Coordinates of N, CA, C and O and ligand atoms in Angstrom, one line a residue:
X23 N 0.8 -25.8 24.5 CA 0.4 -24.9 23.4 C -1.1 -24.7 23.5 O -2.0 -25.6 23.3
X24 N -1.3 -23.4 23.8 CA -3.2 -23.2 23.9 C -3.7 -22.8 22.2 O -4.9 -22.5 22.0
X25 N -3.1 -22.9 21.3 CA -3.7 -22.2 20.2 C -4.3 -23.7 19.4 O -3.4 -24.5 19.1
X26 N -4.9 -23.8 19.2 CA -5.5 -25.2 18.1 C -5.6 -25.1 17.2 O -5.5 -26.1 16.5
X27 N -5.9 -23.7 16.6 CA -6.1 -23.5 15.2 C -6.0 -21.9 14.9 O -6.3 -21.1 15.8
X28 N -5.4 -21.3 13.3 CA -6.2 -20.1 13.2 C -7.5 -20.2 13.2 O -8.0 -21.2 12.6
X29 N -8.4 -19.3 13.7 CA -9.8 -19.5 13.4 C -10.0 -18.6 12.2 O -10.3 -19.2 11.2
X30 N -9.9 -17.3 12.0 CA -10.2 -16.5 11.1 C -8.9 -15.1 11.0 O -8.1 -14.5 11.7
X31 N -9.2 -15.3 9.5 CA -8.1 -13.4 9.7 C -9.4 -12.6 9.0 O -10.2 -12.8 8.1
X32 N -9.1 -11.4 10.0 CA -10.6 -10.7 10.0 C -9.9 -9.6 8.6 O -8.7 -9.3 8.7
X33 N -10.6 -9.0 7.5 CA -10.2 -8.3 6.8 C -11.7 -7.0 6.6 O -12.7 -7.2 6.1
X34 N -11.1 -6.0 7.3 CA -12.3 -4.6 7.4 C -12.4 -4.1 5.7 O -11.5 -3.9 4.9
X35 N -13.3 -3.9 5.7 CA -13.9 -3.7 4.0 C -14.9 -2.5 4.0 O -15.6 -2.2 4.9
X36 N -14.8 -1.7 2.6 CA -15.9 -0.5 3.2 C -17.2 -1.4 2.6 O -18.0 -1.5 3.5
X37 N -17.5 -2.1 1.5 CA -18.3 -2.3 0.8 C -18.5 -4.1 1.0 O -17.7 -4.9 0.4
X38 N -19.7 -4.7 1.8 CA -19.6 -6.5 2.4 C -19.7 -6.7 0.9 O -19.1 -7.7 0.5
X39 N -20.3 -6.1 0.1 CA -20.9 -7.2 -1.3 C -19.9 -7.4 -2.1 O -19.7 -8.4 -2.7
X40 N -19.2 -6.2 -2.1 CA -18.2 -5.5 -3.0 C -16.9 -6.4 -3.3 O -16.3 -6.7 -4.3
X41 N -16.5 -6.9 -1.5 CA -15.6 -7.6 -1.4 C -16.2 -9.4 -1.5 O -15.6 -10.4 -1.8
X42 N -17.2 -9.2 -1.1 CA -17.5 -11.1 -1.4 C -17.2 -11.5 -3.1 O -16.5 -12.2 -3.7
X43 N -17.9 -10.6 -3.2 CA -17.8 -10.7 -5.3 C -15.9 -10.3 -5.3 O -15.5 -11.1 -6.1
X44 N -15.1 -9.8 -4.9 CA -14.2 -9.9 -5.3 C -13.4 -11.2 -4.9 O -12.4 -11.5 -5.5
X45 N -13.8 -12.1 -3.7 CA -13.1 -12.9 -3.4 C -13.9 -14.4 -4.3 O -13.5 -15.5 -4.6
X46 N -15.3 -13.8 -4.4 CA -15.8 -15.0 -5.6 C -15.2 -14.9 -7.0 O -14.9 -16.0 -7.6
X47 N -15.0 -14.1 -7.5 CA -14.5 -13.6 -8.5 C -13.0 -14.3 -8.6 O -12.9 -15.3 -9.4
X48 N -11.8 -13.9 -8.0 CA -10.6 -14.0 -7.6 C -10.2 -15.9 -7.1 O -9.2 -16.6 -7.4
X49 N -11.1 -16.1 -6.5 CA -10.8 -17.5 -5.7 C -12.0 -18.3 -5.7 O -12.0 -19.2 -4.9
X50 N -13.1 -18.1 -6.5 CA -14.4 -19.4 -6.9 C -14.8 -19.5 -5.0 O -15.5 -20.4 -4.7
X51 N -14.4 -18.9 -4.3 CA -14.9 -18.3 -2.9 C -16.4 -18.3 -2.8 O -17.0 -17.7 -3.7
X52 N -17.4 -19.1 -1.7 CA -18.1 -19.1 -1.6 C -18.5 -18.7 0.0 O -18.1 -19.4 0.9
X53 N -19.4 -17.6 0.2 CA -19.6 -17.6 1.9 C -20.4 -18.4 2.5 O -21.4 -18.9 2.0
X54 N -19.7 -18.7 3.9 CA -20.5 -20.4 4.1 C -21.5 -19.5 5.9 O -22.5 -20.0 6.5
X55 N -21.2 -18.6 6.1 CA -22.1 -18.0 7.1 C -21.8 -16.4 6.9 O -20.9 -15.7 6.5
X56 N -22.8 -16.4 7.2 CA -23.2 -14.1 7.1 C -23.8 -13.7 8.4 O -24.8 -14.3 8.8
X57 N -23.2 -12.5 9.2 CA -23.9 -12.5 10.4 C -23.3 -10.8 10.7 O -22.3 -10.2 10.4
X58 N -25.0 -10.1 11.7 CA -24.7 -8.8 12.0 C -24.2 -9.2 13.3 O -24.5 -10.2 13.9
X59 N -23.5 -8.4 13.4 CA -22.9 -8.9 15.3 C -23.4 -7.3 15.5 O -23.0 -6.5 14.6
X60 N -24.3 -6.9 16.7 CA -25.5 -5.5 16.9 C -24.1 -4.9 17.9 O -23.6 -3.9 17.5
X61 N -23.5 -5.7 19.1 CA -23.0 -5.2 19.8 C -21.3 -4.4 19.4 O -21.0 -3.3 19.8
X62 N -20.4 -5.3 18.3 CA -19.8 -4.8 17.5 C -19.4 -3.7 16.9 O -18.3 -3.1 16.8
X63 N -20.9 -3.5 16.5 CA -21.5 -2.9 15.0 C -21.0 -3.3 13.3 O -20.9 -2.6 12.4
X64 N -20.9 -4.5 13.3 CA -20.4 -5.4 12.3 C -21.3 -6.0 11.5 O -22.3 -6.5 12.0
X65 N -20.9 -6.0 10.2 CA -21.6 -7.2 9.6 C -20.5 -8.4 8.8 O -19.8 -7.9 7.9
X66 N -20.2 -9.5 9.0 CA -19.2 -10.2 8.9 C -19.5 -11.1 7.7 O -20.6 -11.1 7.3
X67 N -18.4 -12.0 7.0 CA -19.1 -12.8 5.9 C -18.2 -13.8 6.0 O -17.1 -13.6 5.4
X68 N -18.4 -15.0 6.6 CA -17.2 -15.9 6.0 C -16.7 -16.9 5.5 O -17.2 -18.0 5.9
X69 N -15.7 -17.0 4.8 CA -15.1 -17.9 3.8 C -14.9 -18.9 4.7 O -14.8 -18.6 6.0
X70 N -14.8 -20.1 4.2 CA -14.1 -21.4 4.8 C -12.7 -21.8 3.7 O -12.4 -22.0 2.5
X71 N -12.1 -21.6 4.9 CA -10.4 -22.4 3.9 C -9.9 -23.3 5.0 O -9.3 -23.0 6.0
X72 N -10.2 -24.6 4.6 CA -9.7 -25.4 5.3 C -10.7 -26.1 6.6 O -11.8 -26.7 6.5
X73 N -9.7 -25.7 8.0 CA -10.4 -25.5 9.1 C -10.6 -24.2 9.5 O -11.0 -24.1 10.7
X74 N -10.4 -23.2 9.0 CA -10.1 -21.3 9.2 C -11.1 -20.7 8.3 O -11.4 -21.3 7.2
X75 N -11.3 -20.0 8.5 CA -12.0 -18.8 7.8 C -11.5 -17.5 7.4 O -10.8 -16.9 8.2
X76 N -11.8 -16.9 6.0 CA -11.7 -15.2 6.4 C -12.0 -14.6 6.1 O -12.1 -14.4 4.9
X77 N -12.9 -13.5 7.5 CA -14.3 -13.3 8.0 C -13.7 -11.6 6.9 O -12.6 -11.1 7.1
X78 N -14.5 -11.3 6.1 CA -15.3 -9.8 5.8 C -15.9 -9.2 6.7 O -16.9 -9.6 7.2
X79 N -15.5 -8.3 6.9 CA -15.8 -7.7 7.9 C -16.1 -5.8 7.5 O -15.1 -5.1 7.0
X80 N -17.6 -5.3 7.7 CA -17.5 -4.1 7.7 C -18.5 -3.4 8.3 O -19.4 -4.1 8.6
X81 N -18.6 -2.1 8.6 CA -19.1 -1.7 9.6 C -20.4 -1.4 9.7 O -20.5 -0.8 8.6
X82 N -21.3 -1.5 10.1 CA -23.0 -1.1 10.2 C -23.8 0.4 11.1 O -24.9 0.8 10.9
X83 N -22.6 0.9 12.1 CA -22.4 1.8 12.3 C -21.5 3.1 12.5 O -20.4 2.9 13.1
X84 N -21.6 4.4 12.2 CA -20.4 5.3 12.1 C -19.5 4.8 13.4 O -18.3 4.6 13.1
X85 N -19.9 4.5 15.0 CA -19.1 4.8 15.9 C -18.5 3.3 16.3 O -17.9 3.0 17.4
X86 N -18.8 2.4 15.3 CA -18.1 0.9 15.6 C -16.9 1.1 15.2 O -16.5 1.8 14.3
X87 N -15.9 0.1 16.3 CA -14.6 0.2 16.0 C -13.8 -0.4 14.9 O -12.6 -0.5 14.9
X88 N -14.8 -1.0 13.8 CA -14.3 -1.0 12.2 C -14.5 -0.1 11.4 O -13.9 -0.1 10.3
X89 N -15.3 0.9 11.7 CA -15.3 2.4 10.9 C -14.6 3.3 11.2 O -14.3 4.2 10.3
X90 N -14.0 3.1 12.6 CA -13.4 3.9 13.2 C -11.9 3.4 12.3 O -11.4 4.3 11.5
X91 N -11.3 2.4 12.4 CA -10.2 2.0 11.7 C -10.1 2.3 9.9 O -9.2 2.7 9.1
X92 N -11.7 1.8 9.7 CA -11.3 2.1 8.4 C -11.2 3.8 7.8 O -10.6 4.2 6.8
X93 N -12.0 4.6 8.7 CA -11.4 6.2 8.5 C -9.8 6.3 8.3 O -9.1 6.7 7.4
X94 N -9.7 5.9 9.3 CA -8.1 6.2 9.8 C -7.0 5.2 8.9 O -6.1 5.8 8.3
X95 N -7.2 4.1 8.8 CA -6.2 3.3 7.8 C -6.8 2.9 6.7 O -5.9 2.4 6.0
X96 N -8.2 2.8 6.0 CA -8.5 2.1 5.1 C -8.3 0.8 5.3 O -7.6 0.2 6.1
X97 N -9.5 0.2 4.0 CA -9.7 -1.4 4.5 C -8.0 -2.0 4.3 O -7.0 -1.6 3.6
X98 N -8.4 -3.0 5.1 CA -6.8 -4.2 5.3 C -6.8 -4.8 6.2 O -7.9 -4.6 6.7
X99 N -6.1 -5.6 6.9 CA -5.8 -6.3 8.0 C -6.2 -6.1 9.1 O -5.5 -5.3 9.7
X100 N -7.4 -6.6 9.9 CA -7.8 -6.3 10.9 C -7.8 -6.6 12.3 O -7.9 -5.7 13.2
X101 N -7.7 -7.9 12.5 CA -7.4 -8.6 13.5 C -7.3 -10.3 13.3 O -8.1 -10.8 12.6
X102 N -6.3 -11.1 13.9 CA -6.4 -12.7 13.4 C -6.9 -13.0 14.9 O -6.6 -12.7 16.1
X103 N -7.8 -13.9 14.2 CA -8.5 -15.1 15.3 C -7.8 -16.1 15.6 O -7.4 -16.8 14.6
X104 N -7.4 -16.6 17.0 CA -6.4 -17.4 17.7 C -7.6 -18.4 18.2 O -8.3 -18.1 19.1
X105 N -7.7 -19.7 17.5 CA -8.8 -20.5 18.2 C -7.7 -21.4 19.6 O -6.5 -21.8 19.6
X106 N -8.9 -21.4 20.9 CA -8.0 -21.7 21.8 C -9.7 -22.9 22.4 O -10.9 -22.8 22.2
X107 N -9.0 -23.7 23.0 CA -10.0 -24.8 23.7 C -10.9 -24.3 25.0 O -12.0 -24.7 25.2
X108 N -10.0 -23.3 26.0 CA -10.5 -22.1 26.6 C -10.2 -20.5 27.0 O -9.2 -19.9 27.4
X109 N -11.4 -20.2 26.5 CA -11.3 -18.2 26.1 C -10.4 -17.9 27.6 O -9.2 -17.6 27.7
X110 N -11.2 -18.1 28.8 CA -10.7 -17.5 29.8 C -8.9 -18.5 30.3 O -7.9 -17.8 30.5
X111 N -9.0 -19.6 30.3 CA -7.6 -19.6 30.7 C -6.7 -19.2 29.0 O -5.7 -19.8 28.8
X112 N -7.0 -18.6 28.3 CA -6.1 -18.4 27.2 C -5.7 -16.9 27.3 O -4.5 -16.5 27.1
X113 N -7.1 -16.0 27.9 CA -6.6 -14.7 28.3 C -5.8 -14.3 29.9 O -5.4 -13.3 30.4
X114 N -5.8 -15.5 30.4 CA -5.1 -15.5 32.1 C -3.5 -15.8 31.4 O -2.4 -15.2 31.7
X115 N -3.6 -16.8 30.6 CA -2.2 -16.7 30.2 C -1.4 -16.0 29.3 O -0.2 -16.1 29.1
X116 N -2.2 -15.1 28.6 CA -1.6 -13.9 27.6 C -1.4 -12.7 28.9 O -0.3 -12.2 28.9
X117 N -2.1 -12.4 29.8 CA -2.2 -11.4 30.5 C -0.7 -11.7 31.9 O -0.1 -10.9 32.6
X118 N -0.7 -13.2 31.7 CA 0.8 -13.2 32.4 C 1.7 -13.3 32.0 O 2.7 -13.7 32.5
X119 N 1.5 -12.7 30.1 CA 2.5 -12.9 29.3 C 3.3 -11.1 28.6 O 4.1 -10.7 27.8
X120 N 2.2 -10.4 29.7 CA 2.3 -8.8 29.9 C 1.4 -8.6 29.2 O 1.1 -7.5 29.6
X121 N 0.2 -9.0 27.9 CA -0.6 -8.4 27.3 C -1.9 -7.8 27.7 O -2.4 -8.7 28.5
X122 N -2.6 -6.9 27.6 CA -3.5 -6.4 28.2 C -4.6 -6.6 27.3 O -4.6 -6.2 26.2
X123 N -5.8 -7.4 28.0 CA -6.7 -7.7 27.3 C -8.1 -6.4 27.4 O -8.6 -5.8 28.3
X124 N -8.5 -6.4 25.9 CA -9.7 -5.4 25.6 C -11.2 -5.7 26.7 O -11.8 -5.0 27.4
X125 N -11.2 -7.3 26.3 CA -11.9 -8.2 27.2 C -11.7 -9.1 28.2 O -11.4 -10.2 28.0
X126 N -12.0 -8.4 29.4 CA -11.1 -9.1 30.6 C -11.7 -10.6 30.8 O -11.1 -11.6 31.4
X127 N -13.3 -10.7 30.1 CA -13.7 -12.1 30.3 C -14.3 -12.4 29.0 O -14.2 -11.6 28.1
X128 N -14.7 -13.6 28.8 CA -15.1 -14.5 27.5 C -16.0 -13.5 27.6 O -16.1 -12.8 28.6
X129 N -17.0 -13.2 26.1 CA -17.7 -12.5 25.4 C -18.4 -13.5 24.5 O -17.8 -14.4 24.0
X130 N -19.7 -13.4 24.4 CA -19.8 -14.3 22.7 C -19.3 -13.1 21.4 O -19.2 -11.9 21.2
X131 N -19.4 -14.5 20.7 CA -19.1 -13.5 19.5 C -19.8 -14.4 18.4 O -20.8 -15.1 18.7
X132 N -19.3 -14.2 17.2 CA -20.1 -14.6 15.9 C -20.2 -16.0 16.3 O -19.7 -16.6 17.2
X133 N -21.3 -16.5 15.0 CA -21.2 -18.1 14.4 C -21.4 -19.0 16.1 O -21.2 -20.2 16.0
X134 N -21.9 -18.5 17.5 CA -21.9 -19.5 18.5 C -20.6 -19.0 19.2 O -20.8 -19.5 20.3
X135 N -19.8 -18.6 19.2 CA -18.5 -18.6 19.6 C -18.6 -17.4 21.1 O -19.2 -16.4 21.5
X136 N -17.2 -18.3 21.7 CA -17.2 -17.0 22.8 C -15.9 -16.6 22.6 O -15.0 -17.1 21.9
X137 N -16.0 -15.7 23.1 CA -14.8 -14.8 22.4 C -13.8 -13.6 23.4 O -14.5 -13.1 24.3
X138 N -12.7 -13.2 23.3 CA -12.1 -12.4 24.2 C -11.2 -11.6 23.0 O -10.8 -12.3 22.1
X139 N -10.9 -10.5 23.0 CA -10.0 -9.6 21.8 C -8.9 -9.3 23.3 O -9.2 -9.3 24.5
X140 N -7.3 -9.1 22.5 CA -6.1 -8.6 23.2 C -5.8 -7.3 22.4 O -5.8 -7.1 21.1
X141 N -5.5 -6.4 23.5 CA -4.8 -5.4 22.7 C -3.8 -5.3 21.7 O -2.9 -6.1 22.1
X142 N -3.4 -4.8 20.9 CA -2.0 -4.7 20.4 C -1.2 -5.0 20.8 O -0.4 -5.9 20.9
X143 N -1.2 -3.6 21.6 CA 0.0 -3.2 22.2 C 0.1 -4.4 23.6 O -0.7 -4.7 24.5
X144 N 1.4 -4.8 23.4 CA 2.2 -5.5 24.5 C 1.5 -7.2 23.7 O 1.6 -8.2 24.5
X145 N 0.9 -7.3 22.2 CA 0.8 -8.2 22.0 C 1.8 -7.9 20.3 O 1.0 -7.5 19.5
X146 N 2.8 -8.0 19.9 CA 3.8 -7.8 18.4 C 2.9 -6.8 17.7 O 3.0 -7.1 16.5
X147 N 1.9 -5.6 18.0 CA 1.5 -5.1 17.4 C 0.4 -5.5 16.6 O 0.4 -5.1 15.5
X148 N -0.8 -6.5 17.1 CA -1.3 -7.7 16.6 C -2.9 -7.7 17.6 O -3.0 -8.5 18.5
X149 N -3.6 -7.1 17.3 CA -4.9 -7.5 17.3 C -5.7 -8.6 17.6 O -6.7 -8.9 17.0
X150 N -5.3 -9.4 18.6 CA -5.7 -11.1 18.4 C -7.2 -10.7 19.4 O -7.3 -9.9 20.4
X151 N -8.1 -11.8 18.6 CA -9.1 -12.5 19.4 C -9.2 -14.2 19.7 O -9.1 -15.3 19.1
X152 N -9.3 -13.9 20.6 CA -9.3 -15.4 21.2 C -10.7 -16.1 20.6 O -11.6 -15.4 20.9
X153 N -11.1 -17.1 20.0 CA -12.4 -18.2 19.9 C -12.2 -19.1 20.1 O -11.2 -19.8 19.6
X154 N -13.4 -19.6 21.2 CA -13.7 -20.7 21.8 C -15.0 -21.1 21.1 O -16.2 -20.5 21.1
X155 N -14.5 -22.3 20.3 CA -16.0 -23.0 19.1 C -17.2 -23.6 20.8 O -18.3 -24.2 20.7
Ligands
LIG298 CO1 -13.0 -11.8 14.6

C-alpha cells in the first residue's frame, strides 16, 4: 500500500476569507497555515483535522486552473491529496496502473511538500495529487 495518509481534500472557493469564516463559524475551525502558491496561481488556507487537512483553495489569477474550474463548475470539490512516502515511485505506479499523470515528475508544492497531480481521467474520475511531506 503506497498511500499513508489522506493529506488534504482541496475545496476551490471564489471568496478565501469568505469561506474560512464559514468553516470558523460552522466547525470552531482554525487555519493552521496560509500560502500563495505563484506557479499555481492559488492562494490556499489550511485546516488541520486530525493528521489531514482541508486546504481552501482559490484563485489569484484569471488563467489559473482553479478559476478556470470555478467558471465552469462553481466552487466544490476539487482535488484529494493522496499522501504517499515517495512522489516519483507513487506516480510510476499509478501510470502502470493506466493513469496518466499531469506531472510526469515530483513538483514542490505547498507547506514544503513535493508533489505530482494525476489526471482524472483513467483515474475514477478523481483528481488526485500525490504529497510527499
Ligand atoms: Co492540493
Amino acid at each position: 500500500m503506497l498511500l499513508t495518509e489522506i493529506d488534504h481534500i482541496a475545496i476551490a472557493v471564489h471568496d478565501l476569507d469568505q469561506a474560512i469564516s464559514f468553516y470558523e463559524t460552522a466547525f470552531g475551525a482554525s487555519v493552521v497555515h496560509r500560502e500563495v502558491v505563484e506557479n499555481d496561481g492559488v492562494e490556499e488556507a489550511l485546516i488541520k483535522v486530525a493528521e489531514s487537512y482541508i486546504q481552501l483553495t482559490a484563485a489569484t489569477r484569471e488563467d489559473s486552473p482553479v478559476a478556470k474550474f470555478l467558471a465552469k463548475r462553481g466552487e466544490g470539490l476539487h482535488h484529494v491529496g493522496y499522501r504517499v512516502d515517495d512522489c516519483a515511485a507513487a506516480i510510476s505506479s499509478m501510470v502502470a496502473a493506466g493513469a496518466t499523470p499531469i506531472d510526469a515528475e515530483p513538483r514542490p508544492g505547498s507547506r514544503g511538500t513535493t508533489v505530482a497531480f494525476i489526471h482524472p481521467k483513467g483515474a475514477c474520475g478523481t483528481l488526485i495529487e500525490l504529497v510527499q511531506e
